[in-house]
Amino acid sequence: MPALACCVDAAVMPPSYALAWEGSLPASAAVPVSLISGAPPPPSAVDAGSHWSPSHSSSLYKVDGWGAPYFVVNSSGNISVRPHGRSTMSHQEIDLLKIVKKVSDPKSSGGLGLQLPLIVRLPDVLKNRLESLQSAFEFAIQTQGYEAHYQGVYPVKCNQDRFVVEDIVRFGSSFRFGLEAGSKPELLLAMSCLCKGNPEALLVCNGFKDAEYISLALLSRKMALNTVIVLEQEEELDLVIDISKKLSVRPVVGVRAKLRTKHSGHFGSTSGEKGKFGLNTFQILRVVKKLKEAGMLDCFQLLHFHIGSQIPSTSLLTDSVSEAAQIYCELVRLGANMQVIDIGGGLGIDYDGSKSAESDISVSYSLEEYSTAVVQSIRYICDRRNVKHPVLCSESGRAIVSHHSVLIFEAVSASVPAAPDMGSLGLQSFLEALTEDARADYRNLEAAAMGGEFETCLFYADQLKQRCVEQFKDGSLGIEQLAAVDGLCELVSKVIGSSDPVRTYHVNLSLFTSIPDFWGIGQLFPIVPIHRLEERPGVRGILSDLTCDSDGKIDKFIGGDSSLPLHELEGSGGGRGRYLLGMFLGGAYEEALGGVHNLFGGPSVVRVSQSDGPHSFAVTRATPGPSCGDVLRVMQHEPELMFETLKHRAEEYCGGGGGSSSGVDTDDDDHGMATNNNHNHNMNNNSALASSLARSFHNMPYLVVPSSCSLMANGGGGFYYCNEDDYNAVVDSSSGGEDEQWSYCCA
């Protein structure tokens, strides 16, 4: 008799298929698929005996594609950082797992005691990206015979973190690298940072502007900063002319041109003649006329354009740059004192390693090919028009900062399909509760199983399940019987190999806070386990975050996959029990766009530099993530007042009463001693409660897995619990300094 028939035939039901609500499917329930002649193997089946190595994982996760030249899978099966790119020597590689261990280990054992999720910033990678961009343009300028230089700017909107911006100004000072601002706060931080930068570095002022914005920009010129006000709207020019006269400042003005050239991808939707920003040719001519009438045409020195991020190919880049170069040459002809052409952003990065021009998350060129296309196009147009070569500027924020930041988070549990199975007695009871139509479906299912007709089995199993659901809804079937049919149908699907093998991995992360572009625009990022890559991943999974939102999941991955190869979770506690994943290339935009959905704040952040120490790195800055109190303040709550309210409530309802409640008379001395003991006990209880409440406000919103807690998985519903002794120790403790490490548990 076929094994599938054994699953549905009451007469020959093996004893091991007894109804077991407490347990999962016994080992024998997983065997029948190999006994069914002609049955397809489950999609998740793997050859456990075949060899697997870190190089296989590197290929599987495409690390050599999107990760080059900064990320590799090392011989230990961990992701390593090559902080200096291709110039990194083997002893300079940094193992990400060692960083996590250093950062998350308790202070008592030499760690920093920070909680995950974690952003690891790598300033050496940032420096290498900046230098690589500069070198690519310098090489193109030299080889193309271009007669001006390149000096880029970093658009601070990509990542406004103080240390990121300060690093860029410091690293780029030797080659006049500047900043771009798009709002008044960004302008203020750019002004402050560039006070320590190269005096020739550009400060490009983009975005919509009011009188205050323009006044700030003009003030920065008085402070000897090389500031350029780029007009996004024609009306802004009137303010520039008026305020510059009042402040007695000679401005430097540019315009953002709306080019006809645009690309069709998501990131090109705001470009073209109908784009959000910039001036068309008619408006540009009016700007020239107004400046000439005001005697300020010499102030017009820069042309800016932007056709969208992630420009997919150099052919499209060449079209846009050539169009802009023609406008530049026309402005020179009209008498403007043109000096700079700012090609904006658009230098893309290869998120999936495919090097494809047909994808929103990839590009088909290198840094060198990009810079060569720009230099060649502008030189060609200017030479034809007999116009002096302009200084080249770009706003390549995504390409500069994306690689320098890694988001690391932990999978805390995983769903494991588990269904009850039935013995002959349980099956008999189940059949007696069914309608005649449902019993007929069961008999047809049994006959199909005997004949090895797998598609027919699935049809009758589904029909049986639907009939039972209707019975349950009208009250004629109990929950035990409904669970039994669920188990039977799941078992049939599993044996045939048609059940969904994809699991859900629950991760200690907020998608909306840390990866908002995935939710908002469908942006894909490389997500990879940062360790255990010497092992073959045995399952496929999607990632579900902590938020109470159905959108809080990642179910699309680079390469077009709807699931990610993952490893089985291993127990709890210890480094081996943790399962750590990294999201890469997310250094641009994600931190600035992240919100506080469900009041989950940002991750902890560490700054890690390459060093000659034993582990090749040094943590130079470490910042815990926002606490519960911090994120409450963002939404206008007052944690201090909330704490006082809860503290008084706890003392009222949880503090306990004084005096003897035994009903037994005692002498005065005994009564006084008992009263003092009760009073001290109540004070200790109140102190412990207050300490617990205070720590709840001071801790991060994310789940904490203290060493005394265990992680349980019960049918996929992972939860944290503390054992009773640990819980009592917390409640009974009278000490509670606010600087102590304290972990809370949540169900």
GROMACS .gro file of C-alpha atoms in nm, residues 409-413 505-510 543-546 581:
model
   16
  409PHE     CA    1   1.996   4.235   1.326
  410GLU     CA    2   1.900   3.905   1.483
  411ALA     CA    3   1.644   3.640   1.395
  412VAL     CA    4   1.478   3.549   1.723
  413SER     CA    5   1.245   3.271   1.611
  505TYR     CA    6   1.185   3.425   1.041
  506HIS     CA    7   1.094   3.679   1.309
  507VAL     CA    8   1.366   3.944   1.330
  508ASN     CA    9   1.441   4.193   1.608
  509LEU     CA   10   1.397   4.495   1.382
  510SER     CA   11   1.149   4.756   1.263
  543LEU     CA   12   1.165   3.807   0.732
  544SER     CA   13   0.894   3.944   0.960
  545ASP     CA   14   0.969   4.241   1.184
  546LEU     CA   15   0.845   4.333   1.534
  581LEU     CA   16   2.179   3.886   0.937
   0.00000   0.00000   0.00000
